[in-house]
Every structure is written in structure tokens, then in C-alpha cells.
PDB file of C-alpha atoms in Angstrom:
ATOM      1  CA  UNK A  17       0.000   0.000   0.000  1.00 38.00           C
ATOM      2  CA  UNK A  18       2.832   2.388   0.879  1.00 37.00           C
ATOM      3  CA  UNK A  19       4.486   1.716  -2.505  1.00 35.00           C
ATOM      4  CA  UNK A  20       1.206   2.447  -4.314  1.00 36.00           C
ATOM      5  CA  UNK A  21       0.790   5.719  -2.402  1.00 37.00           C
ATOM      6  CA  UNK A  22       4.351   6.775  -3.308  1.00 36.00           C
ATOM      7  CA  UNK A  23       3.689   6.012  -6.969  1.00 38.00           C
ATOM      8  CA  UNK A  24       0.468   8.032  -6.913  1.00 40.00           C
ATOM      9  CA  UNK A  25       2.236  10.951  -5.210  1.00 43.00           C
ATOM     10  CA  UNK A  26       5.017  10.871  -7.828  1.00 38.00           C
ATOM     11  CA  UNK A  27       2.469  10.791 -10.657  1.00 40.00           C
ATOM     12  CA  UNK A  28       0.621  13.735  -9.138  1.00 45.00           C
ATOM     13  CA  UNK A  29       3.894  15.659  -8.808  1.00 41.00           C
ATOM     14  CA  UNK A  30       4.783  15.064 -12.459  1.00 38.00           C
ATOM     15  CA  UNK A  31       1.329  16.071 -13.684  1.00 44.00           C
ATOM     16  CA  UNK A  32       1.218  19.198 -11.534  1.00 49.00           C
ATOM     17  CA  UNK A  33       4.728  20.461 -12.275  1.00 45.00           C
ATOM     18  CA  UNK A  34       5.040  19.354 -15.895  1.00 45.00           C
ATOM     19  CA  UNK A  35       8.455  17.844 -15.180  1.00 41.00           C
ATOM     20  CA  UNK A  36       9.409  14.923 -17.433  1.00 44.00           C
ATOM     21  CA  UNK A  37      11.504  12.210 -15.820  1.00 43.00           C
ATOM     22  CA  UNK A  38      13.651  10.460 -18.413  1.00 50.00           C
ATOM     23  CA  UNK A  39      13.438   6.703 -18.532  1.00 65.00           C
ATOM     24  CA  UNK A  40      16.578   4.618 -18.250  1.00 86.00           C
ATOM     25  CA  UNK A  41      17.586   3.149 -21.617  1.00 93.00           C
ATOM     26  CA  UNK A  42      17.781  -0.561 -22.212  1.00 96.00           C
ATOM     27  CA  UNK A  43      21.406  -1.691 -22.164  1.00 97.00           C
ATOM     28  CA  UNK A  44      22.815  -4.648 -24.084  1.00 97.00           C
ATOM     29  CA  UNK A  45      26.457  -5.616 -23.608  1.00 97.00           C
ATOM     30  CA  UNK A  46      27.617  -8.316 -26.011  1.00 97.00           C
ATOM     31  CA  UNK A  47      30.883  -9.593 -27.434  1.00 97.00           C
ATOM     32  CA  UNK A  48      30.451  -7.326 -30.462  1.00 98.00           C
ATOM     33  CA  UNK A  49      28.964  -4.138 -29.037  1.00 98.00           C
ATOM     34  CA  UNK A  50      27.447  -2.113 -26.222  1.00 98.00           C
ATOM     35  CA  UNK A  51      23.969  -0.813 -27.099  1.00 98.00           C
ATOM     36  CA  UNK A  52      21.965   1.840 -25.281  1.00 98.00           C
ATOM     37  CA  UNK A  53      18.391   1.906 -26.555  1.00 98.00           C
ATOM     38  CA  UNK A  54      15.786   4.512 -25.545  1.00 98.00           C
ATOM     39  CA  UNK A  55      12.165   3.476 -25.116  1.00 95.00           C
ATOM     40  CA  UNK A  56      11.340   5.435 -28.276  1.00 96.00           C
ATOM     41  CA  UNK A  57      14.076   5.192 -30.919  1.00 98.00           C
ATOM     42  CA  UNK A  58      14.100   7.695 -33.789  1.00 98.00           C
ATOM     43  CA  UNK A  59      17.664   7.044 -35.019  1.00 98.00           C
ATOM     44  CA  UNK A  60      20.708   4.851 -34.430  1.00 98.00           C
ATOM     45  CA  UNK A  61      24.294   6.048 -33.995  1.00 98.00           C
ATOM     46  CA  UNK A  62      26.990   3.384 -34.509  1.00 98.00           C
ATOM     47  CA  UNK A  63      30.560   4.180 -33.475  1.00 98.00           C
ATOM     48  CA  UNK A  64      33.841   2.499 -34.445  1.00 98.00           C
ATOM     49  CA  UNK A  65      36.895   3.194 -32.289  1.00 98.00           C
ATOM     50  CA  UNK A  66      40.438   3.899 -33.323  1.00 97.00           C
ATOM     51  CA  UNK A  67      42.952   1.077 -33.714  1.00 94.00           C
ATOM     52  CA  UNK A  68      42.635  -1.137 -30.620  1.00 94.00           C
ATOM     53  CA  UNK A  69      39.819   0.927 -29.061  1.00 97.00           C
ATOM     54  CA  UNK A  70      36.842  -1.148 -27.895  1.00 98.00           C
ATOM     55  CA  UNK A  71      33.324  -0.058 -26.977  1.00 98.00           C
ATOM     56  CA  UNK A  72      34.226   0.814 -23.393  1.00 98.00           C
ATOM     57  CA  UNK A  73      37.132   2.909 -24.626  1.00 98.00           C
ATOM     58  CA  UNK A  74      34.952   4.793 -27.119  1.00 98.00           C
ATOM     59  CA  UNK A  75      32.357   5.612 -24.485  1.00 98.00           C
ATOM     60  CA  UNK A  76      35.059   6.800 -22.098  1.00 98.00           C
ATOM     61  CA  UNK A  77      36.467   9.206 -24.695  1.00 98.00           C
ATOM     62  CA  UNK A  78      33.158  10.141 -26.316  1.00 98.00           C
ATOM     63  CA  UNK A  79      30.399   9.866 -23.680  1.00 98.00           C
ATOM     64  CA  UNK A  80      27.448  10.789 -25.855  1.00 98.00           C
ATOM     65  CA  UNK A  81      25.050   8.239 -24.344  1.00 98.00           C
ATOM     66  CA  UNK A  82      22.927  10.450 -22.057  1.00 98.00           C
ATOM     67  CA  UNK A  83      22.575  13.256 -24.580  1.00 98.00           C
ATOM     68  CA  UNK A  84      21.677  10.840 -27.379  1.00 98.00           C
ATOM     69  CA  UNK A  85      19.116   8.982 -25.269  1.00 98.00           C
ATOM     70  CA  UNK A  86      17.472  12.289 -24.300  1.00 98.00           C
ATOM     71  CA  UNK A  87      16.940  12.879 -28.025  1.00 98.00           C
ATOM     72  CA  UNK A  88      15.653   9.335 -28.735  1.00 98.00           C
ATOM     73  CA  UNK A  89      18.842   8.244 -30.489  1.00 98.00           C
ATOM     74  CA  UNK A  90      20.169   4.762 -29.738  1.00 98.00           C
ATOM     75  CA  UNK A  91      23.950   4.473 -29.403  1.00 98.00           C
ATOM     76  CA  UNK A  92      26.065   1.465 -30.389  1.00 98.00           C
ATOM     77  CA  UNK A  93      29.695   1.380 -29.242  1.00 98.00           C
ATOM     78  CA  UNK A  94      31.325  -1.285 -31.387  1.00 98.00           C
ATOM     79  CA  UNK A  95      34.098  -3.636 -30.278  1.00 98.00           C
ATOM     80  CA  UNK A  96      35.281  -3.959 -33.870  1.00 96.00           C
ATOM     81  CA  UNK A  97      38.852  -2.679 -33.907  1.00 92.00           C
ATOM     82  CA  UNK A  98      42.457  -3.417 -34.907  1.00 90.00           C
ATOM     83  CA  UNK A  99      41.482  -2.996 -38.545  1.00 92.00           C
ATOM     84  CA  UNK A 100      42.995  -0.682 -41.123  1.00 91.00           C
ATOM     85  CA  UNK A 101      41.644  -2.462 -44.180  1.00 94.00           C
ATOM     86  CA  UNK A 102      38.568  -4.632 -44.744  1.00 96.00           C
ATOM     87  CA  UNK A 103      38.956  -7.801 -46.779  1.00 96.00           C
ATOM     88  CA  UNK A 104      35.905  -8.888 -48.801  1.00 96.00           C
ATOM     89  CA  UNK A 105      35.004 -11.620 -46.324  1.00 97.00           C
ATOM     90  CA  UNK A 106      35.399  -9.173 -43.433  1.00 98.00           C
ATOM     91  CA  UNK A 107      32.942  -6.786 -45.065  1.00 98.00           C
ATOM     92  CA  UNK A 108      30.459  -9.631 -45.421  1.00 98.00           C
ATOM     93  CA  UNK A 109      30.885 -10.708 -41.796  1.00 98.00           C
ATOM     94  CA  UNK A 110      30.664  -7.178 -40.432  1.00 98.00           C
ATOM     95  CA  UNK A 111      27.588  -6.376 -42.530  1.00 98.00           C
ATOM     96  CA  UNK A 112      25.875  -9.546 -41.287  1.00 98.00           C
ATOM     97  CA  UNK A 113      26.713  -8.658 -37.682  1.00 98.00           C
ATOM     98  CA  UNK A 114      25.249  -5.164 -38.082  1.00 98.00           C
ATOM     99  CA  UNK A 115      22.162  -6.617 -39.772  1.00 98.00           C
ATOM    100  CA  UNK A 116      21.631  -8.955 -36.807  1.00 98.00           C
ATOM    101  CA  UNK A 117      22.238  -6.105 -34.359  1.00 98.00           C
ATOM    102  CA  UNK A 118      19.529  -3.996 -35.991  1.00 98.00           C
ATOM    103  CA  UNK A 119      16.951  -6.762 -36.384  1.00 97.00           C
ATOM    104  CA  UNK A 120      17.415  -8.514 -33.033  1.00 97.00           C
ATOM    105  CA  UNK A 121      17.100  -5.239 -31.112  1.00 98.00           C
ATOM    106  CA  UNK A 122      14.205  -3.915 -33.222  1.00 97.00           C
ATOM    107  CA  UNK A 123      16.062  -0.754 -34.242  1.00 98.00           C
ATOM    108  CA  UNK A 124      14.906   1.463 -37.125  1.00 97.00           C
ATOM    109  CA  UNK A 125      16.621   0.624 -40.417  1.00 96.00           C
ATOM    110  CA  UNK A 126      15.841   3.946 -42.082  1.00 95.00           C
ATOM    111  CA  UNK A 127      17.765   6.260 -39.720  1.00 98.00           C
ATOM    112  CA  UNK A 128      21.209   4.725 -39.247  1.00 98.00           C
ATOM    113  CA  UNK A 129      24.344   6.832 -38.878  1.00 98.00           C
ATOM    114  CA  UNK A 130      27.825   5.329 -38.735  1.00 98.00           C
ATOM    115  CA  UNK A 131      31.057   7.033 -37.680  1.00 98.00           C
ATOM    116  CA  UNK A 132      34.440   6.472 -36.177  1.00 98.00           C
ATOM    117  CA  UNK A 133      37.750   7.886 -35.037  1.00 98.00           C
ATOM    118  CA  UNK A 134      40.985   7.351 -36.976  1.00 97.00           C
ATOM    119  CA  UNK A 135      40.989   3.859 -38.531  1.00 97.00           C
ATOM    120  CA  UNK A 136      37.439   3.508 -37.188  1.00 98.00           C
ATOM    121  CA  UNK A 137      36.353   6.361 -39.437  1.00 98.00           C
ATOM    122  CA  UNK A 138      37.862   4.576 -42.418  1.00 97.00           C
ATOM    123  CA  UNK A 139      35.913   1.451 -41.393  1.00 98.00           C
ATOM    124  CA  UNK A 140      32.736   3.540 -41.158  1.00 98.00           C
ATOM    125  CA  UNK A 141      33.185   4.825 -44.723  1.00 98.00           C
ATOM    126  CA  UNK A 142      34.029   1.409 -46.160  1.00 98.00           C
ATOM    127  CA  UNK A 143      31.193  -0.524 -44.500  1.00 98.00           C
ATOM    128  CA  UNK A 144      28.652   2.233 -45.226  1.00 98.00           C
ATOM    129  CA  UNK A 145      29.548   2.055 -48.909  1.00 98.00           C
ATOM    130  CA  UNK A 146      29.296  -1.750 -48.843  1.00 98.00           C
ATOM    131  CA  UNK A 147      25.900  -1.731 -47.090  1.00 98.00           C
ATOM    132  CA  UNK A 148      24.561   0.843 -49.537  1.00 98.00           C
ATOM    133  CA  UNK A 149      25.756  -1.226 -52.499  1.00 98.00           C
ATOM    134  CA  UNK A 150      24.320  -4.478 -51.138  1.00 98.00           C
ATOM    135  CA  UNK A 151      20.631  -3.808 -50.588  1.00 96.00           C
ATOM    136  CA  UNK A 152      19.982  -7.377 -49.432  1.00 97.00           C
ATOM    137  CA  UNK A 153      21.186  -6.437 -45.935  1.00 97.00           C
ATOM    138  CA  UNK A 154      18.342  -3.941 -45.657  1.00 96.00           C
ATOM    139  CA  UNK A 155      20.629  -1.316 -44.117  1.00 96.00           C
ATOM    140  CA  UNK A 156      21.317   1.915 -45.971  1.00 97.00           C
ATOM    141  CA  UNK A 157      23.083   4.460 -43.741  1.00 98.00           C
ATOM    142  CA  UNK A 158      21.659   7.952 -43.990  1.00 98.00           C
ATOM    143  CA  UNK A 159      24.927   9.506 -42.852  1.00 98.00           C
ATOM    144  CA  UNK A 160      28.539   8.570 -42.210  1.00 98.00           C
ATOM    145  CA  UNK A 161      31.370  10.486 -40.558  1.00 98.00           C
ATOM    146  CA  UNK A 162      35.111  10.073 -40.061  1.00 98.00           C
ATOM    147  CA  UNK A 163      37.115  11.750 -37.302  1.00 98.00           C
ATOM    148  CA  UNK A 164      40.697  12.566 -38.339  1.00 98.00           C
ATOM    149  CA  UNK A 165      40.875   9.329 -40.299  1.00 98.00           C
ATOM    150  CA  UNK A 166      43.612   8.003 -42.618  1.00 96.00           C
ATOM    151  CA  UNK A 167      41.648   7.565 -45.841  1.00 97.00           C
ATOM    152  CA  UNK A 168      44.458   7.408 -48.421  1.00 98.00           C
ATOM    153  CA  UNK A 169      46.545   4.327 -47.584  1.00 97.00           C
ATOM    154  CA  UNK A 170      49.063   4.915 -50.359  1.00 97.00           C
ATOM    155  CA  UNK A 171      49.807   8.342 -48.923  1.00 97.00           C
ATOM    156  CA  UNK A 172      49.891   6.829 -45.451  1.00 96.00           C
ATOM    157  CA  UNK A 173      52.520   4.313 -46.572  1.00 97.00           C
ATOM    158  CA  UNK A 174      54.796   7.046 -47.872  1.00 95.00           C
ATOM    159  CA  UNK A 175      54.326   9.193 -44.764  1.00 94.00           C
ATOM    160  CA  UNK A 176      55.213   6.218 -42.535  1.00 94.00           C
ATOM    161  CA  UNK A 177      58.338   5.620 -44.604  1.00 93.00           C
ATOM    162  CA  UNK A 178      59.382   9.266 -44.232  1.00 91.00           C
ATOM    163  CA  UNK A 179      58.765   9.192 -40.476  1.00 89.00           C
ATOM    164  CA  UNK A 180      60.911   6.101 -40.005  1.00 91.00           C
ATOM    165  CA  UNK A 181      63.752   7.691 -41.965  1.00 89.00           C
ATOM    166  CA  UNK A 182      63.463  10.980 -40.082  1.00 85.00           C
ATOM    167  CA  UNK A 183      63.247   9.266 -36.643  1.00 86.00           C
ATOM    168  CA  UNK A 184      61.879  12.402 -34.956  1.00 84.00           C
ATOM    169  CA  UNK A 185      60.963  10.562 -31.745  1.00 81.00           C
ATOM    170  CA  UNK A 186      60.814   6.932 -30.570  1.00 84.00           C
ATOM    171  CA  UNK A 187      56.995   7.090 -30.376  1.00 78.00           C
ATOM    172  CA  UNK A 188      56.507   8.557 -33.853  1.00 79.00           C
ATOM    173  CA  UNK A 189      59.114   6.303 -35.475  1.00 85.00           C
ATOM    174  CA  UNK A 190      57.806   3.201 -33.701  1.00 89.00           C
ATOM    175  CA  UNK A 191      54.219   3.753 -34.807  1.00 86.00           C
ATOM    176  CA  UNK A 192      55.347   4.430 -38.371  1.00 90.00           C
ATOM    177  CA  UNK A 193      57.576   1.334 -38.411  1.00 93.00           C
ATOM    178  CA  UNK A 194      54.597  -0.794 -37.386  1.00 92.00           C
ATOM    179  CA  UNK A 195      52.434   0.716 -40.133  1.00 92.00           C
ATOM    180  CA  UNK A 196      55.156   0.278 -42.745  1.00 94.00           C
ATOM    181  CA  UNK A 197      55.624  -3.385 -41.862  1.00 94.00           C
ATOM    182  CA  UNK A 198      51.863  -3.943 -41.917  1.00 93.00           C
ATOM    183  CA  UNK A 199      51.437  -2.357 -45.351  1.00 95.00           C
ATOM    184  CA  UNK A 200      54.433  -4.170 -46.831  1.00 95.00           C
ATOM    185  CA  UNK A 201      52.990  -7.481 -45.601  1.00 95.00           C
ATOM    186  CA  UNK A 202      49.368  -6.856 -46.580  1.00 95.00           C
ATOM    187  CA  UNK A 203      49.501  -4.602 -49.642  1.00 97.00           C
ATOM    188  CA  UNK A 204      53.091  -4.262 -50.782  1.00 97.00           C
ATOM    189  CA  UNK A 205      54.799  -1.069 -51.957  1.00 97.00           C
ATOM    190  CA  UNK A 206      52.440   1.381 -53.717  1.00 97.00           C
ATOM    191  CA  UNK A 207      55.332   2.621 -55.848  1.00 95.00           C
ATOM    192  CA  UNK A 208      55.558  -0.896 -57.276  1.00 97.00           C
ATOM    193  CA  UNK A 209      51.835  -1.737 -57.479  1.00 97.00           C
ATOM    194  CA  UNK A 210      49.090   0.746 -56.590  1.00 98.00           C
ATOM    195  CA  UNK A 211      46.101  -1.570 -57.247  1.00 98.00           C
ATOM    196  CA  UNK A 212      45.917  -3.131 -53.732  1.00 98.00           C
ATOM    197  CA  UNK A 213      45.812   0.364 -52.242  1.00 98.00           C
ATOM    198  CA  UNK A 214      42.997   1.352 -54.566  1.00 98.00           C
ATOM    199  CA  UNK A 215      41.057  -1.739 -53.521  1.00 97.00           C
ATOM    200  CA  UNK A 216      41.258  -1.095 -49.781  1.00 98.00           C
ATOM    201  CA  UNK A 217      41.492   2.699 -49.404  1.00 98.00           C
ATOM    202  CA  UNK A 218      38.511   4.987 -49.159  1.00 97.00           C
ATOM    203  CA  UNK A 219      40.320   7.225 -51.628  1.00 98.00           C
ATOM    204  CA  UNK A 220      43.649   7.328 -53.490  1.00 98.00           C
ATOM    205  CA  UNK A 221      44.460  10.864 -54.551  1.00 98.00           C
ATOM    206  CA  UNK A 222      47.223  10.153 -57.067  1.00 97.00           C
ATOM    207  CA  UNK A 223      44.964   7.965 -59.224  1.00 98.00           C
ATOM    208  CA  UNK A 224      41.705   9.737 -58.268  1.00 98.00           C
ATOM    209  CA  UNK A 225      40.315   6.374 -57.242  1.00 98.00           C
ATOM    210  CA  UNK A 226      37.184   6.534 -55.101  1.00 98.00           C
ATOM    211  CA  UNK A 227      35.551   3.192 -55.868  1.00 98.00           C
ATOM    212  CA  UNK A 228      34.895   2.577 -52.158  1.00 98.00           C
ATOM    213  CA  UNK A 229      32.840   5.767 -51.894  1.00 98.00           C
ATOM    214  CA  UNK A 230      30.826   5.616 -55.116  1.00 98.00           C
ATOM    215  CA  UNK A 231      27.669   4.300 -53.460  1.00 98.00           C
ATOM    216  CA  UNK A 232      27.683   7.219 -50.993  1.00 98.00           C
ATOM    217  CA  UNK A 233      26.983  10.015 -53.479  1.00 98.00           C
ATOM    218  CA  UNK A 234      23.550  10.653 -51.954  1.00 97.00           C
ATOM    219  CA  UNK A 235      24.632   9.951 -48.372  1.00 98.00           C
ATOM    220  CA  UNK A 236      25.414  12.676 -45.841  1.00 98.00           C
ATOM    221  CA  UNK A 237      29.178  12.657 -45.206  1.00 98.00           C
ATOM    222  CA  UNK A 238      31.088  14.534 -42.531  1.00 98.00           C
ATOM    223  CA  UNK A 239      34.869  14.666 -42.190  1.00 98.00           C
ATOM    224  CA  UNK A 240      36.180  16.058 -38.902  1.00 98.00           C
ATOM    225  CA  UNK A 241      39.751  17.189 -38.269  1.00 98.00           C
ATOM    226  CA  UNK A 242      41.754  19.603 -36.143  1.00 98.00           C
ATOM    227  CA  UNK A 243      44.727  20.793 -38.220  1.00 97.00           C
ATOM    228  CA  UNK A 244      46.874  22.183 -35.416  1.00 97.00           C
ATOM    229  CA  UNK A 245      50.090  22.557 -37.415  1.00 97.00           C
ATOM    230  CA  UNK A 246      52.107  23.797 -34.442  1.00 97.00           C
ATOM    231  CA  UNK A 247      51.161  20.859 -32.209  1.00 97.00           C
ATOM    232  CA  UNK A 248      51.878  18.254 -34.896  1.00 95.00           C
ATOM    233  CA  UNK A 249      55.210  19.867 -35.743  1.00 94.00           C
ATOM    234  CA  UNK A 250      56.368  20.122 -32.129  1.00 94.00           C
ATOM    235  CA  UNK A 251      55.098  16.740 -30.921  1.00 93.00           C
ATOM    236  CA  UNK A 252      55.308  14.483 -33.985  1.00 90.00           C
ATOM    237  CA  UNK A 253      57.656  16.354 -36.306  1.00 90.00           C
ATOM    238  CA  UNK A 254      55.239  16.347 -39.255  1.00 90.00           C
ATOM    239  CA  UNK A 255      54.209  19.020 -41.717  1.00 94.00           C
ATOM    240  CA  UNK A 256      50.628  19.748 -42.785  1.00 97.00           C
ATOM    241  CA  UNK A 257      50.984  17.596 -45.921  1.00 96.00           C
ATOM    242  CA  UNK A 258      51.658  14.572 -43.699  1.00 95.00           C
ATOM    243  CA  UNK A 259      48.605  15.081 -41.492  1.00 96.00           C
ATOM    244  CA  UNK A 260      45.255  13.321 -41.896  1.00 97.00           C
ATOM    245  CA  UNK A 261      43.737  16.800 -42.109  1.00 98.00           C
ATOM    246  CA  UNK A 262      45.490  17.457 -45.432  1.00 98.00           C
ATOM    247  CA  UNK A 263      44.253  14.215 -47.010  1.00 98.00           C
ATOM    248  CA  UNK A 264      40.717  14.665 -45.704  1.00 98.00           C
ATOM    249  CA  UNK A 265      40.682  18.147 -47.215  1.00 98.00           C
ATOM    250  CA  UNK A 266      41.848  16.802 -50.585  1.00 98.00           C
ATOM    251  CA  UNK A 267      39.236  14.050 -50.518  1.00 98.00           C
ATOM    252  CA  UNK A 268      36.408  16.439 -49.619  1.00 98.00           C
ATOM    253  CA  UNK A 269      37.403  18.784 -52.464  1.00 98.00           C
ATOM    254  CA  UNK A 270      37.576  15.904 -54.909  1.00 98.00           C
ATOM    255  CA  UNK A 271      34.182  14.508 -53.898  1.00 98.00           C
ATOM    256  CA  UNK A 272      32.572  17.908 -54.227  1.00 98.00           C
ATOM    257  CA  UNK A 273      34.079  18.170 -57.707  1.00 98.00           C
ATOM    258  CA  UNK A 274      32.266  14.895 -58.465  1.00 98.00           C
ATOM    259  CA  UNK A 275      28.919  16.432 -57.408  1.00 98.00           C
ATOM    260  CA  UNK A 276      28.786  14.911 -53.934  1.00 98.00           C
ATOM    261  CA  UNK A 277      26.522  17.612 -52.568  1.00 97.00           C
ATOM    262  CA  UNK A 278      26.302  16.449 -48.951  1.00 98.00           C
ATOM    263  CA  UNK A 279      30.010  16.393 -48.026  1.00 98.00           C
ATOM    264  CA  UNK A 280      31.173  18.585 -45.143  1.00 98.00           C
ATOM    265  CA  UNK A 281      34.737  19.143 -43.965  1.00 98.00           C
ATOM    266  CA  UNK A 282      34.598  20.336 -40.362  1.00 98.00           C
ATOM    267  CA  UNK A 283      37.813  21.795 -38.947  1.00 98.00           C
ATOM    268  CA  UNK A 284      38.174  22.754 -35.298  1.00 98.00           C
ATOM    269  CA  UNK A 285      40.577  24.684 -33.065  1.00 98.00           C
ATOM    270  CA  UNK A 286      41.729  23.682 -29.583  1.00 98.00           C
ATOM    271  CA  UNK A 287      38.997  21.056 -29.183  1.00 98.00           C
ATOM    272  CA  UNK A 288      41.242  17.989 -29.188  1.00 98.00           C
ATOM    273  CA  UNK A 289      41.709  16.612 -25.674  1.00 98.00           C
ATOM    274  CA  UNK A 290      41.719  13.078 -24.352  1.00 98.00           C
ATOM    275  CA  UNK A 291      39.459  12.073 -21.461  1.00 98.00           C
ATOM    276  CA  UNK A 292      42.366  12.478 -19.018  1.00 98.00           C
ATOM    277  CA  UNK A 293      42.859  16.090 -20.125  1.00 98.00           C
ATOM    278  CA  UNK A 294      45.867  15.453 -22.364  1.00 98.00           C
ATOM    279  CA  UNK A 295      46.043  17.782 -25.343  1.00 98.00           C
ATOM    280  CA  UNK A 296      45.845  15.819 -28.617  1.00 98.00           C
ATOM    281  CA  UNK A 297      44.139  16.981 -31.849  1.00 98.00           C
ATOM    282  CA  UNK A 298      43.615  13.324 -32.837  1.00 98.00           C
ATOM    283  CA  UNK A 299      40.730  12.828 -30.388  1.00 98.00           C
ATOM    284  CA  UNK A 300      36.999  12.163 -30.254  1.00 98.00           C
ATOM    285  CA  UNK A 301      36.501  15.500 -28.495  1.00 98.00           C
ATOM    286  CA  UNK A 302      36.808  17.487 -31.734  1.00 98.00           C
ATOM    287  CA  UNK A 303      33.256  16.327 -32.518  1.00 98.00           C
ATOM    288  CA  UNK A 304      30.576  18.601 -31.055  1.00 98.00           C
ATOM    289  CA  UNK A 305      28.040  16.166 -29.629  1.00 98.00           C
ATOM    290  CA  UNK A 306      25.035  18.503 -29.766  1.00 98.00           C
ATOM    291  CA  UNK A 307      25.783  19.439 -33.368  1.00 98.00           C
ATOM    292  CA  UNK A 308      26.305  15.802 -34.367  1.00 98.00           C
ATOM    293  CA  UNK A 309      22.929  14.792 -32.949  1.00 98.00           C
ATOM    294  CA  UNK A 310      21.258  17.745 -34.649  1.00 98.00           C
ATOM    295  CA  UNK A 311      22.814  16.575 -37.940  1.00 98.00           C
ATOM    296  CA  UNK A 312      21.402  13.121 -37.280  1.00 98.00           C
ATOM    297  CA  UNK A 313      17.903  14.355 -36.461  1.00 97.00           C
ATOM    298  CA  UNK A 314      17.602  16.968 -39.243  1.00 90.00           C
TER     299      UNK A 314
END
């Protein structure tokens, strides 16, 4: 009886004051993803992390859950990481996983947005193009975004090679040495054979190859970057032409020249900080959460 009286008192308070108490979202934590689903779902936001970043890591660096839920947007933090390229069979497997995610959780198929940081942004572009091409999956993303992502792998190979030779710092040289070894093993040297790079890159500037973006001509595309030339020069020893920002700018200009009318290049200043407060332009924080959700709901 006491519980009933409390419930009636709470209901009376809500009706009299007009205050809306938000409901807790449903939460699903699986091997492949963490999903937060509001009681009423108008759109779905799927997020890929950077290389090695799982769903927990994404949410820690980009805690958009509460804001998204308040706007009836479900959020999926994906555990799909440690990928720079997507083989054909990996595209098929990932597409099937996303199809199951949508259907098993009764999420809307007509309002899906996919994005990611760094290599995760490249994955977002590649899988969005694949899903749009292959209508059998029943998933056609309305929008896709990449956050400071390496989209031109041939350019990335050459930059890694330069960084190893320059040996600016152990951290920069070590990361570049890893990338160079990976590319040599998986794709070879682009100066010898460019075709593998065209197959797996979102875009290859030198050959104007954009086969992995052709299905996205009528899709909303956002490219985020923070081109802090001073920070990159002082901390990583790189010039603007070696930054992801430069290659994202070239790709956005090229796509617009091909009549991609919904491409946006969004550059920021002093927004890049990690969750622990460390200054780094290559961070989730360069994405304005309110603006992103408005873009999704427009």
C-alpha cells in the first residue's frame, strides 16, 4: 500500500509540475557491441573506435550516451577494432553482424548513422559504402562520418616511410615502423603496385580512385579534423601535408568536384583533448556532440 501511495504521489507531482523524468535506456552488452536503446528510438548512432579501441574505450572518450538517449537516439559502441583495411570476407561478416544487431534489437533501419575515429572512421566509410551497395542487408546508412581518419593508404605508406627515416621521436618512429611493416605485408609497396591500395582505401588521390565511396553520393558525409600545425610539428615532427587533415581536405574537395553535394569538412581549433585532459588533436573530443545529434535528427 505504501508503494502504491508513493507512486500516486510521484504521478501527481509530475502532472502538476510538468516535469518529465527520463526513462533509463535498455542496455545490451555483447561480445560485439554495447547498445543503449531509448524506449522510443528515432535514429541509431553506430561508433567504431580507433585502432585497438573497444566499446568501453569509445564511451570513455566520447560519452554521448545520455545526450543521445534524451533525443531518442540509440547508441552502439562497437568492439570492432584493430582494422585498417577490410577484406571482402570481413565486409560480409561485419555487414551480417550489423544486420543482426539492428533486427534482433528492433532498431529502425531507415535512420542509421555510422562514424568512427581514426581507422574507425575509415571502417565507417568502407562498410557504409558496402551496405549501400548491397541492398539485401536492408541497411542503408543515412549519414557517415570520419574523425581525423587516414583515408588514403598509399599516402599513409609514404608518410610512414618518411617518419621512419626521419626518426623524430621513438613514439613517432615506432608507430610508423609498425604501419610500414603492416602495409608491406598486406599490400606491398604502392610505388611498385598501386592496385591493392585502390582496392582497400577509401580514396587514393594520385589515381583519383574513389571506388569505395561511389555508393555514398547521396549519403550525408562529414569529415572532422583539427589541423593544429604547431602541435603536430612540435610533438610528432610532421608538416601539414603529412597530417590526416590534409588528405581529408583533398578528398572532400575531390568529392565535391564529383557532385557529392552532402560532403562537409569540419575543422576545429583547440577542441582535441583526451578524457584524461591530455592535449591531442587526434581525439573524439573534436566532434561537437550537440551538433552531431542535430545533424542526425535533421
